[in-house]
Structure formats: structure tokens, C-alpha cells
Short mmCIF file of C-alpha atoms in Angstrom, two decimals:
data_model
loop_
_atom_site.label_atom_id
_atom_site.label_comp_id
_atom_site.label_asym_id
_atom_site.label_seq_id
_atom_site.Cartn_x
_atom_site.Cartn_y
_atom_site.Cartn_z
CA MET A 62 -0.01 -0.35 0.12
CA ALA A 63 1.22 3.43 -1.08
CA SER A 64 2.29 5.72 1.36
CA ARG A 65 2.26 9.63 1.69
CA THR A 66 4.18 12.55 2.36
CA ASN A 67 2.52 14.58 4.98
CA LEU A 68 3.83 17.97 4.09
CA THR A 69 2.10 19.81 7.16
CA ARG A 70 4.17 17.36 9.25
CA LEU A 71 7.38 17.90 7.88
CA ALA A 72 7.30 21.63 7.45
CA SER A 73 8.73 22.44 10.63
CA ALA A 74 11.60 20.00 10.00
CA LEU A 75 12.70 21.54 6.35
CA PRO A 76 15.38 24.21 6.62
CA ARG A 77 14.17 26.70 4.87
CA ARG A 78 15.93 29.68 5.48
CA SER A 79 19.46 28.17 6.69
CA LEU A 80 21.20 25.42 6.77
CA SER A 81 21.09 22.70 8.85
CA THR A 82 24.49 22.79 11.22
CA THR A 83 24.47 19.33 12.41
CA THR A 84 27.33 16.80 11.29
CA PRO A 85 26.36 15.18 8.25
CA VAL A 86 26.70 11.48 7.81
CA SER A 87 28.55 10.12 4.68
CA LEU A 88 26.55 8.09 2.73
CA SER A 89 29.35 7.70 0.12
CA SER A 90 30.95 4.25 -0.43
CA SER A 91 31.40 1.26 -2.79
CA SER A 92 27.62 0.85 -2.27
CA PRO A 93 24.81 4.18 -2.22
CA LEU A 94 23.24 2.91 0.26
CA SER A 95 25.73 1.11 2.12
CA LYS A 96 25.85 3.80 5.56
CA LEU A 97 21.63 3.93 5.36
CA THR A 98 22.16 1.92 8.06
CA GLY A 99 19.22 3.58 10.40
CA ARG A 100 16.51 6.29 11.11
CA ASN A 101 19.24 8.65 12.56
CA ALA A 102 21.20 8.36 8.91
CA LEU A 103 18.43 10.79 7.70
CA LEU A 104 17.78 12.66 11.00
CA THR A 105 21.62 13.95 11.08
CA THR A 106 21.77 14.36 7.33
CA PRO A 107 21.56 18.33 6.46
CA VAL A 108 19.86 19.24 3.27
CA ALA A 109 22.78 21.09 1.14
CA LYS A 110 21.15 24.59 -0.54
CA VAL A 111 19.71 24.20 -4.34
CA PRO A 112 22.92 25.16 -6.74
CA ARG A 113 21.49 28.31 -8.66
CA THR A 114 24.00 27.64 -11.54
CA ALA A 115 22.45 24.37 -12.87
CA SER A 116 22.01 25.84 -16.14
CA LYS A 117 20.63 22.57 -17.47
CA TRP A 118 17.86 22.58 -15.53
CA GLY A 119 16.56 26.06 -16.68
CA LEU A 120 18.32 28.71 -14.52
CA VAL A 121 21.88 29.64 -15.55
CA ASN A 122 24.26 32.57 -14.46
CA GLY A 123 23.66 32.48 -10.80
CA GLY A 124 20.14 31.99 -11.22
CA ARG A 125 19.33 34.81 -13.33
CA ARG A 126 16.61 33.53 -16.28
CA LEU A 127 18.14 34.21 -19.90
CA ALA A 128 16.31 36.51 -22.49
CA SER A 129 14.90 34.46 -25.15
CA GLY A 130 17.41 33.86 -27.88
CA GLU A 131 20.55 35.22 -25.47
CA ALA A 132 23.34 32.48 -25.48
CA SER A 133 24.35 30.51 -22.72
CA GLY A 134 27.53 28.90 -24.02
CA GLU A 135 25.64 26.04 -24.64
CA GLY A 136 24.04 26.58 -27.83
CA SER A 137 20.83 28.96 -28.38
CA THR A 138 18.23 29.27 -25.79
CA MET A 139 14.27 29.79 -25.58
CA THR A 140 12.32 30.63 -22.81
CA VAL A 141 9.33 28.66 -22.52
CA ARG A 142 6.96 31.96 -23.04
CA ASP A 143 8.71 31.71 -26.83
CA ALA A 144 8.61 28.29 -27.30
CA LEU A 145 4.99 28.27 -26.89
CA ASN A 146 4.18 31.57 -29.19
CA SER A 147 6.98 30.05 -32.01
CA ALA A 148 4.52 26.91 -31.82
CA MET A 149 1.27 28.91 -32.36
CA ALA A 150 3.07 30.92 -35.13
CA GLU A 151 4.49 27.91 -37.14
CA GLU A 152 0.97 26.26 -37.18
CA MET A 153 -1.04 29.10 -37.92
CA ASP A 154 1.63 29.69 -40.73
CA ARG A 155 1.22 25.66 -41.93
CA ASP A 156 -2.29 25.51 -41.36
CA LYS A 157 -5.03 28.17 -42.40
CA THR A 158 -7.37 26.91 -40.50
CA VAL A 159 -5.35 27.29 -36.83
CA PHE A 160 -6.81 30.22 -34.94
CA VAL A 161 -6.45 31.64 -31.69
CA ILE A 162 -9.22 32.55 -29.26
CA GLY A 163 -9.79 33.95 -25.63
CA GLU A 164 -9.31 36.88 -23.23
CA GLU A 165 -7.17 39.33 -24.19
CA VAL A 166 -5.24 37.21 -26.67
CA ALA A 167 -5.15 39.96 -29.21
CA ARG A 168 -4.51 43.58 -28.86
CA TYR A 169 -2.93 42.64 -25.24
CA ASN A 170 -0.95 40.30 -26.51
CA GLY A 171 -2.15 37.79 -23.48
CA ALA A 172 -2.25 38.06 -20.43
CA TYR A 173 1.36 36.55 -20.21
CA LYS A 174 2.31 37.76 -23.50
CA VAL A 175 2.10 34.27 -24.60
CA THR A 176 0.41 35.76 -27.81
CA LYS A 177 2.56 38.26 -28.61
CA GLY A 178 2.72 39.49 -31.98
CA LEU A 179 -0.06 37.23 -33.48
CA LEU A 180 -2.61 39.87 -34.09
CA ASP A 181 -0.23 42.13 -36.23
CA ARG A 182 1.24 38.85 -38.19
CA PHE A 183 -2.43 37.27 -38.91
CA GLY A 184 -5.11 39.78 -38.44
CA GLU A 185 -8.65 39.94 -36.02
CA ASP A 186 -10.07 36.94 -38.25
CA ARG A 187 -7.58 34.11 -36.59
CA VAL A 188 -6.70 35.96 -33.23
CA ILE A 189 -9.96 36.59 -31.70
CA ASP A 190 -10.66 38.85 -28.38
CA THR A 191 -13.13 37.53 -26.27
CA PRO A 192 -15.22 39.04 -23.30
CA ILE A 193 -14.97 37.23 -20.00
CA THR A 194 -17.33 34.40 -20.45
CA GLU A 195 -15.29 31.05 -20.45
CA SER A 196 -18.27 29.01 -21.03
CA GLY A 197 -19.35 31.49 -24.49
CA PHE A 198 -15.67 31.27 -25.89
CA THR A 199 -15.34 27.72 -24.90
CA GLY A 200 -18.36 26.59 -26.36
CA LEU A 201 -17.42 28.77 -29.85
CA ALA A 202 -14.13 26.85 -29.96
CA VAL A 203 -15.65 23.49 -29.55
CA GLY A 204 -18.31 24.31 -32.42
CA ALA A 205 -15.66 25.82 -34.52
CA ALA A 206 -13.86 22.65 -34.40
CA LEU A 207 -16.69 20.52 -34.79
CA ALA A 208 -17.21 22.34 -38.07
CA GLY A 209 -13.75 21.44 -39.14
CA LEU A 210 -11.77 24.54 -37.85
CA LYS A 211 -8.73 24.22 -35.58
CA PRO A 212 -9.16 26.66 -32.90
CA VAL A 213 -6.44 27.11 -29.89
CA CYS A 214 -8.60 28.27 -27.09
CA GLU A 215 -6.50 30.19 -24.00
CA PHE A 216 -7.79 30.62 -20.66
CA MET A 217 -5.94 33.29 -18.57
CA THR A 218 -5.98 30.50 -15.83
CA TRP A 219 -7.33 26.77 -15.69
CA ASN A 220 -9.13 27.58 -12.39
CA PHE A 221 -11.68 29.96 -14.90
CA ALA A 222 -11.81 26.89 -17.24
CA MET A 223 -14.03 25.58 -14.68
CA GLN A 224 -16.54 27.87 -15.80
CA ALA A 225 -16.37 26.33 -18.80
CA ILE A 226 -16.00 22.60 -18.05
CA ASP A 227 -19.41 21.31 -19.95
CA GLN A 228 -17.73 22.39 -23.19
CA ILE A 229 -14.84 21.04 -22.38
CA ILE A 230 -16.03 17.52 -21.24
CA ASN A 231 -19.29 17.24 -22.40
CA SER A 232 -19.14 18.93 -25.79
CA GLY A 233 -15.42 18.36 -26.44
CA GLY A 234 -14.81 15.07 -24.95
CA LYS A 235 -17.64 13.24 -26.23
CA THR A 236 -18.75 14.31 -29.19
CA TYR A 237 -16.34 12.21 -31.27
CA TYR A 238 -17.71 8.91 -28.99
CA MET A 239 -21.32 9.73 -29.35
CA SER A 240 -21.09 10.10 -33.06
CA GLY A 241 -20.13 6.84 -33.41
CA GLY A 242 -16.96 8.14 -34.66
CA ASN A 243 -17.74 10.29 -37.39
CA VAL A 244 -17.61 13.51 -36.32
CA PRO A 245 -13.95 14.35 -34.63
CA CYS A 246 -12.87 17.54 -32.44
CA PRO A 247 -9.23 18.84 -33.06
CA VAL A 248 -9.26 21.62 -30.18
CA VAL A 249 -6.72 23.12 -28.21
CA PHE A 250 -7.30 24.28 -24.62
CA ARG A 251 -4.42 25.98 -23.43
CA GLY A 252 -3.58 28.12 -20.29
CA PRO A 253 -1.46 28.72 -17.18
CA ASN A 254 -1.92 25.57 -14.37
CA GLY A 255 -1.40 25.20 -10.63
CA ALA A 256 -0.24 27.70 -8.60
CA ALA A 257 1.65 30.60 -9.19
CA ALA A 258 2.46 33.07 -6.35
CA GLY A 259 0.38 35.13 -4.00
CA VAL A 260 -2.87 34.10 -6.03
CA GLY A 261 -4.94 32.36 -3.38
CA ALA A 262 -6.76 29.59 -3.05
CA GLN A 263 -9.64 29.74 -5.88
CA HIS A 264 -6.18 30.26 -8.46
CA SER A 265 -3.77 28.02 -7.63
CA GLN A 266 -5.29 24.41 -8.07
CA ASP A 267 -3.76 21.97 -10.63
CA PHE A 268 -6.85 20.46 -12.69
CA ALA A 269 -3.78 17.39 -14.17
CA ALA A 270 -5.84 14.45 -12.39
CA TRP A 271 -9.17 16.48 -13.33
CA TYR A 272 -8.94 15.95 -16.64
CA GLY A 273 -6.67 13.21 -16.82
CA SER A 274 -9.28 11.27 -15.65
CA ILE A 275 -11.50 11.86 -18.62
CA PRO A 276 -11.81 9.46 -22.03
CA GLY A 277 -12.03 11.84 -24.77
CA LEU A 278 -9.50 13.88 -23.58
CA LYS A 279 -5.63 14.44 -23.92
CA VAL A 280 -3.92 15.77 -21.22
CA ILE A 281 0.04 17.46 -21.49
CA SER A 282 1.92 19.08 -18.61
CA PRO A 283 5.12 19.93 -20.32
CA TRP A 284 8.39 21.49 -18.58
CA SER A 285 11.20 22.57 -20.79
CA ALA A 286 10.68 25.07 -23.93
CA ALA A 287 10.98 22.13 -25.95
CA ASP A 288 7.95 20.29 -24.14
CA CYS A 289 6.34 23.37 -24.88
CA ARG A 290 7.18 23.20 -28.72
CA GLY A 291 6.88 20.11 -29.51
CA LEU A 292 4.30 18.75 -27.66
CA LEU A 293 2.18 22.07 -28.52
CA LYS A 294 2.70 21.48 -32.03
CA ALA A 295 1.52 17.98 -31.94
CA ALA A 296 -1.76 19.25 -29.91
CA ILE A 297 -2.47 21.46 -32.77
CA ARG A 298 -2.23 18.93 -35.33
CA ASP A 299 -3.94 16.19 -33.31
CA PRO A 300 -7.35 15.48 -33.99
CA ASN A 301 -8.69 14.87 -30.90
CA PRO A 302 -9.40 18.01 -27.93
CA VAL A 303 -6.40 18.44 -25.71
CA CYS A 304 -6.07 20.06 -22.40
CA PHE A 305 -2.66 21.83 -22.41
CA LEU A 306 -1.44 22.78 -18.79
CA GLU A 307 1.16 24.92 -18.40
CA ASN A 308 2.87 26.74 -15.99
CA GLU A 309 2.61 30.42 -14.97
CA LEU A 310 6.28 29.89 -12.77
CA LEU A 311 7.80 28.38 -15.83
CA TYR A 312 7.11 31.04 -18.60
CA GLY A 313 10.23 33.00 -18.46
CA VAL A 314 12.62 30.09 -17.84
CA SER A 315 14.87 29.54 -20.31
CA PHE A 316 16.24 26.31 -21.66
CA PRO A 317 18.96 24.94 -24.21
CA MET A 318 17.67 24.09 -27.53
CA THR A 319 19.12 21.96 -30.14
CA GLN A 320 18.74 23.11 -33.98
CA GLU A 321 16.22 19.96 -34.31
CA GLU A 322 14.18 21.23 -31.49
CA LEU A 323 14.12 24.65 -33.12
CA GLY A 324 12.81 23.15 -36.79
CA GLU A 325 9.36 24.10 -38.07
CA ASP A 326 8.88 20.65 -38.00
CA PHE A 327 9.58 19.23 -34.55
CA LEU A 328 7.21 17.28 -33.04
CA LEU A 329 6.95 15.10 -29.89
CA PRO A 330 4.76 12.42 -29.51
CA ILE A 331 1.81 12.90 -27.34
CA GLY A 332 1.89 9.82 -24.64
CA LYS A 333 5.46 9.83 -24.56
CA ALA A 334 7.44 10.43 -20.93
CA LYS A 335 11.37 11.55 -21.37
CA VAL A 336 14.06 9.99 -18.81
CA GLU A 337 15.67 13.61 -17.92
CA LYS A 338 18.26 11.82 -15.82
CA GLU A 339 19.38 7.94 -15.82
CA GLY A 340 19.52 6.15 -12.08
CA THR A 341 20.27 3.17 -10.73
CA ASP A 342 18.75 3.43 -7.18
CA LEU A 343 15.54 5.21 -7.28
CA THR A 344 12.86 6.27 -9.52
CA ILE A 345 11.28 9.60 -9.11
CA VAL A 346 8.14 10.52 -11.78
CA ALA A 347 7.19 14.06 -11.87
CA HIS A 348 5.64 16.84 -14.43
CA SER A 349 5.63 20.36 -15.34
CA LYS A 350 7.54 22.49 -12.68
CA MET A 351 8.13 19.80 -10.44
CA VAL A 352 10.53 18.03 -12.56
CA THR A 353 13.14 21.06 -11.75
CA HIS A 354 13.16 19.85 -8.53
CA SER A 355 13.23 16.68 -8.64
CA LEU A 356 16.45 17.22 -11.13
CA GLU A 357 17.94 19.44 -8.46
CA ALA A 358 17.14 16.68 -5.63
CA ALA A 359 18.56 14.46 -8.18
CA GLU A 360 21.72 16.17 -8.74
CA ILE A 361 22.04 16.64 -5.04
CA LEU A 362 22.13 13.43 -4.15
CA GLU A 363 24.30 12.20 -6.49
CA LYS A 364 26.81 14.87 -5.21
CA GLU A 365 27.13 14.37 -2.04
CA ASP A 366 25.69 10.89 -1.22
CA GLY A 367 26.73 8.79 -4.40
CA ILE A 368 22.56 8.45 -5.04
CA LYS A 369 21.75 7.55 -8.14
CA VAL A 370 18.09 8.70 -8.82
CA GLU A 371 16.70 8.73 -12.01
CA VAL A 372 14.06 11.78 -13.04
CA ILE A 373 11.21 10.77 -15.76
CA ASN A 374 9.48 13.81 -16.96
CA LEU A 375 6.06 12.63 -17.28
CA ARG A 376 5.27 15.07 -20.00
CA SER A 377 1.65 13.28 -21.05
CA ILE A 378 -1.09 12.55 -18.73
CA ARG A 379 -3.29 11.11 -20.32
CA PRO A 380 -2.38 9.05 -22.13
CA LEU A 381 0.04 7.66 -19.44
CA ASP A 382 3.29 6.00 -20.46
CA ILE A 383 3.41 3.55 -18.34
CA GLU A 384 5.94 1.66 -19.96
CA THR A 385 8.60 4.14 -19.33
CA ILE A 386 7.97 3.92 -15.41
CA MET A 387 7.68 0.09 -15.44
CA THR A 388 11.27 -0.16 -17.28
CA SER A 389 12.85 2.51 -14.87
CA VAL A 390 11.32 0.42 -11.69
CA LYS A 391 12.25 -2.86 -12.90
CA LYS A 392 15.94 -1.54 -12.64
CA THR A 393 15.65 0.41 -9.53
CA ASN A 394 13.33 -1.12 -7.59
CA HIS A 395 11.62 1.93 -5.83
CA LEU A 396 9.38 4.31 -7.16
CA VAL A 397 8.54 8.03 -5.64
CA THR A 398 6.13 10.17 -7.58
CA CYS A 399 6.21 14.00 -7.06
CA GLU A 400 3.29 16.75 -8.00
CA GLY A 401 1.83 19.53 -7.00
CA GLY A 402 -1.60 19.05 -6.99
CA PHE A 403 -3.27 17.47 -4.18
CA PRO A 404 -2.69 14.17 -2.66
CA ALA A 405 -6.23 12.31 -3.07
CA PHE A 406 -6.59 10.53 -6.05
CA GLY A 407 -4.09 12.75 -8.20
CA VAL A 408 -1.68 11.71 -10.57
CA GLY A 409 0.90 9.77 -7.98
CA SER A 410 -2.11 7.75 -7.03
CA GLU A 411 -2.64 7.08 -10.80
CA ILE A 412 1.03 5.51 -11.58
CA ILE A 413 1.58 3.96 -8.30
CA ALA A 414 -1.85 1.76 -8.66
CA GLN A 415 -0.43 0.88 -12.77
CA VAL A 416 2.42 -0.03 -11.76
CA CYS A 417 1.57 -2.04 -8.57
CA GLU A 418 -0.82 -3.84 -10.83
CA SER A 419 1.77 -4.85 -13.34
CA SER A 420 4.80 -7.37 -13.56
CA ALA A 421 6.59 -4.00 -12.07
CA PHE A 422 5.57 -4.98 -8.66
CA ASP A 423 7.16 -8.16 -8.17
CA TYR A 424 10.63 -5.77 -8.66
CA LEU A 425 9.69 -3.22 -6.01
CA ASP A 426 11.69 -3.27 -2.59
CA ALA A 427 9.52 -0.90 -0.34
CA PRO A 428 6.20 0.65 -0.90
CA PRO A 429 5.85 3.35 -3.99
CA GLU A 430 5.37 6.72 -2.14
CA ARG A 431 3.93 10.34 -3.41
CA ILE A 432 5.06 13.39 -2.76
CA THR A 433 2.23 15.74 -3.38
CA GLY A 434 1.07 19.22 -2.58
CA ALA A 435 -0.55 19.74 0.79
CA ASP A 436 -4.41 18.30 1.55
CA VAL A 437 -5.76 21.79 2.08
CA PRO A 438 -6.75 24.70 -0.09
CA THR A 439 -3.54 26.86 -1.22
CA PRO A 440 -3.36 29.41 1.43
CA TYR A 441 -2.52 33.13 0.38
CA ALA A 442 -0.16 33.93 3.09
CA GLU A 443 3.59 33.91 1.17
CA SER A 444 5.00 31.70 4.79
CA LEU A 445 1.93 29.32 4.58
CA GLU A 446 1.86 29.03 0.94
CA GLY A 447 5.65 27.74 0.75
CA LEU A 448 4.70 24.86 2.81
CA ALA A 449 2.28 23.73 0.59
CA PHE A 450 4.00 22.67 -2.11
CA PRO A 451 7.27 20.64 -2.66
CA ASP A 452 10.32 21.93 -3.07
CA THR A 453 13.36 20.43 -3.76
CA PRO A 454 14.93 20.24 0.47
CA LEU A 455 11.51 18.39 0.89
CA ILE A 456 12.17 15.70 -2.51
CA VAL A 457 15.93 15.12 -0.95
CA LYS A 458 14.78 14.30 2.53
CA THR A 459 11.96 12.35 1.22
CA LEU A 460 13.76 10.26 -0.75
CA LYS A 461 16.63 9.90 1.77
CA ARG A 462 14.33 8.35 4.01
CA HIS A 463 12.44 6.46 1.56
CA LEU A 464 15.60 4.45 0.81
CA CYS A 465 16.44 4.55 4.76
CA GLU A 466 13.37 2.86 5.61
CA SER A 467 13.31 0.27 2.63
CA LEU A 468 17.30 -0.64 3.92
CA ILE A 469 15.29 -1.52 7.47
CA ALA A 470 12.81 -3.26 6.34
CA SER A 471 14.36 -5.49 4.05
CA ARG A 472 16.79 -6.55 7.04
CA SER A 473 13.92 -7.00 9.13
CA ARG A 474 12.58 -9.32 6.61
CA ILE A 475 15.12 -11.14 6.17
CA ARG A 476 15.84 -11.78 9.74
CA THR A 477 11.76 -12.86 9.77
CA ARG A 478 13.01 -15.44 6.65
CA LEU A 479 16.01 -16.72 8.32
CA GLN A 480 13.89 -17.45 11.67
CA ILE A 481 11.06 -19.30 9.32
CA CYS A 482 13.92 -21.35 7.75
CA SER A 483 15.45 -22.30 11.14
CA PHE A 484 12.03 -23.40 12.42
CA ALA A 485 11.21 -25.81 9.69
CA LEU A 486 14.27 -27.04 9.43
CA ARG A 487 14.04 -28.28 12.80
CA LEU A 488 10.47 -29.49 12.23
CA ASN A 489 12.27 -31.22 9.17
CA ARG A 490 14.68 -33.41 11.04
CA GLN A 491 12.09 -34.60 13.10
CA ALA A 492 10.19 -36.41 9.62
CA ILE A 493 9.98 -40.11 10.26
CA ASP A 494 8.52 -42.89 7.58
CA PRO A 495 5.52 -41.73 5.77
CA HIS A 496 3.51 -44.90 6.81
CA ASP A 497 3.60 -43.84 10.30
CA GLY A 498 0.64 -41.75 10.89
CA LEU A 499 2.26 -38.32 9.36
CA ALA A 500 0.36 -35.11 9.13
CA HIS A 501 0.62 -32.70 6.04
CA VAL A 502 1.12 -28.94 6.99
CA SER A 503 2.71 -25.90 4.96
CA LEU A 504 4.79 -23.12 6.01
CA PHE A 505 5.92 -20.35 4.36
CA ALA A 506 9.81 -21.22 4.04
CA LEU A 507 9.41 -24.94 3.42
CA PHE A 508 5.77 -25.94 1.71
CA GLY A 509 4.31 -29.43 2.16
CA THR A 510 6.92 -30.33 5.07
CA PHE A 511 5.31 -33.74 6.93
CA THR A 512 6.00 -34.26 10.27
CA LYS A 513 4.63 -36.31 13.28
CA THR A 514 0.60 -36.11 14.07
CA GLY A 515 0.84 -32.85 16.62
CA SER A 516 4.30 -32.05 16.59
#
């Protein structure tokens, strides 16, 4: 049975403002787990600061985010915002049936400037401002898709899309099925999802699990600029309704880009996860901004303790790439999921359920574990908001504890098995001729041992 990290319980122990002064216990040796010998290994090991020069995770030059196209010394870079903008522009150039609709997407260039310049380039007929009525303009987008156009419907935030959930699910997600496969609905719903900063409980929800449970919808949760370019272009070309869940806090972050990723024909397959960092000791599966924290945590654990964590960027919530996760679990024998949504009925719960129902279950050395947002509406106060979502120190601490408890449990299981085997062997010595009134008993270690009746 999967356990869950209680963020409220652990929050007071996290060194969020300063490092612990406790002398660390070194975990590095020939085996990464060799010195994780007890619970004290967790309690006496401080959590290090996140390195702010980890350019491969989107932060460069001491934490300064690069402007679009600015060189990082590793080639071309692009912000998530510009990746989304260029993907839409290229698809609008390629296909005249593609258009953008939403609040302030035209003259204001979008609430987060993601649609900047599209009005000047494509005109009012293809970049359409709407009143503040999500149900209305979402219905227009779905109707246009059913009529053969390819709308990209922007929500100022996915929290406001709750006003249009009937159009998204009942009209968009079910028409293809209800028409017997005759009427496709090629519409993309996109906008920022999850928590931002100081916007309160009603504007800070992660909808990945909400829409991920609906047959007929495809749900994407990208992380990097390459994810956004390749997956948004694929979503626009897909004949099905796609929910594209962006993250406001990632819009200004730059990522290195290859020439292939900058190409106009660059596409990523929907429903395929990516192993961002290979490892052998533990698998962590994350999506959106939690990929950044997971990679930072993996870097810290490998540098300080020799623990090699495999980090999987989920990319697609529905369809879920369970095969990539299973392959990783069979290699590392440990599974932890990380998300910013609520713990109950979340993405991590579904991943763990599918792994436990699969052949990968037999490879697990410990119960899978979830790292999630707190089970409360998101607080408005900054000091409380920071405790409501996973961060790098929490992930580091959770992964260390997970491996500690796994090692303790495995040693306990070995002792128990040895005791059972010893007991069974003692009984086995009492076995006599089979014709002398023997009883048939069963033990965990030796099934079908024959002993004297009553012994």
C-alpha cells in the first residue's frame, strides 16, 4: 500500500531559510546505500542548498533567467513563453484553419504575453479577443472544431476554465464517441495551470488529475521549452481535444535548445515520457515544475551521497506512458512520484496503482511513495504558501528517508525469513517414515513439510 508524504508534518523540520549545522553522515562508498543503516542517517543529514548554476535545469548564471535567444555558452536558448508563441505562429503559418481565441489574446498580446505579435501577423480573423465569458468562447471554440477548424482556446488560467468545464468535457471530449467516430473535435485548450505566487486558493489548483480522468481528452503537462514547442505543435495537429496545462512560473525560464528542437517540423509524440536523468537506485516521476525540483534533488543526492536517482519527465498525463515508468522501476526497484496537486486521487495515485497492478510490482523493494501538495486549499500568505507545495529540500529529505526505511525493512524481512527457515528445518529433522501417521502442514519457508501428527 502506497504511503504519502505529509507536508504539514514535515514542514517544520525543513531548513528553508538556513542550512542545518548538524554534521552530515556520509553516504558515499562502494554502495550508495551502504551507510543508510538507520533512521538517524536521515535525521542527522542536512539538506544542502540548491545549486543556482544548474543551467541544464533552466537556471543559469547564478539564477538569472536568460532572455529569448541569449546564448548560455551551450548553444541557443529559448524561454517557455517564446516556445509556446513560436509553436502557435508556425502552426498558423502551416495551416490556415488554425486560429487563436480567448480573453486579451489579441490587442493585449495575452495576459502572459504568450500570444505576443500574433494579431499583427495574422489579423483579427485568426486572433480573436473575447468577453470575459469562458463558457461562451469555449463553446465557440468547440463548435468551430466540430465544423472543421482548429482553434487554440486560451484560458487566462485553468482555474477560470471551471466556468467552461461542461463545454470541455461534455461537448469537446464526448462528441467523437457519441457520433460513432464520425465527428472529430480538434481543439486545444491551453493556459497556466497549478500554483503561481500569492494568488490564493481559488487560483492555485492543479487540474492534471481532474482532466486526466476523462475518456476522450488528451492531457499534456510540459516542462521545458522543447516540451512546449514539440507538444503544442503536436496537440494542434491532433484530431482530438487536448488540454495543455502550462505553468506560469516557468514562462520566463530559458532552456537550451538544439537546432532540431528549433525546427519548424519538430514534434514530440503525445503519450511518451522522457527520462531526463538516468539512475540506478530510485525512480522519481514528475511533471511540469516538479521536474525542476526533482532534477535538483537528484543532483544533490548524487553529488553528496552517491545516490543515483532516475528522473522521469511525464510530459503526458493522458495517455500515460506507464511502460517507461515500469522499465525504470524494474531497474531501480524503488518508485516515488512528485506533483503539485492534491494528494487524494492524484496523478501519483494513478501511477502507483498501475505499477502495482503490473509485472513491475514484483521488482519493488519498498512501497511506492507520493510527494504532493498539502491536502488544504492553497494559503494566500507567502509563509504558508511555501509550505503547501513540494520543493527541492523536501524531495531530497523524502528520498533519503524512503531509502533508509527500505533498507531497515529489508533487513527485518531477512531476519524473519531466517527464523522461519530455522524453525522449518527443526521440524524437518523430526520427519519419519511416511507410513507412520504423518500430518501435512504448510509453512512459508518449506511448503508441504511432513511431520508427526501434533508436532
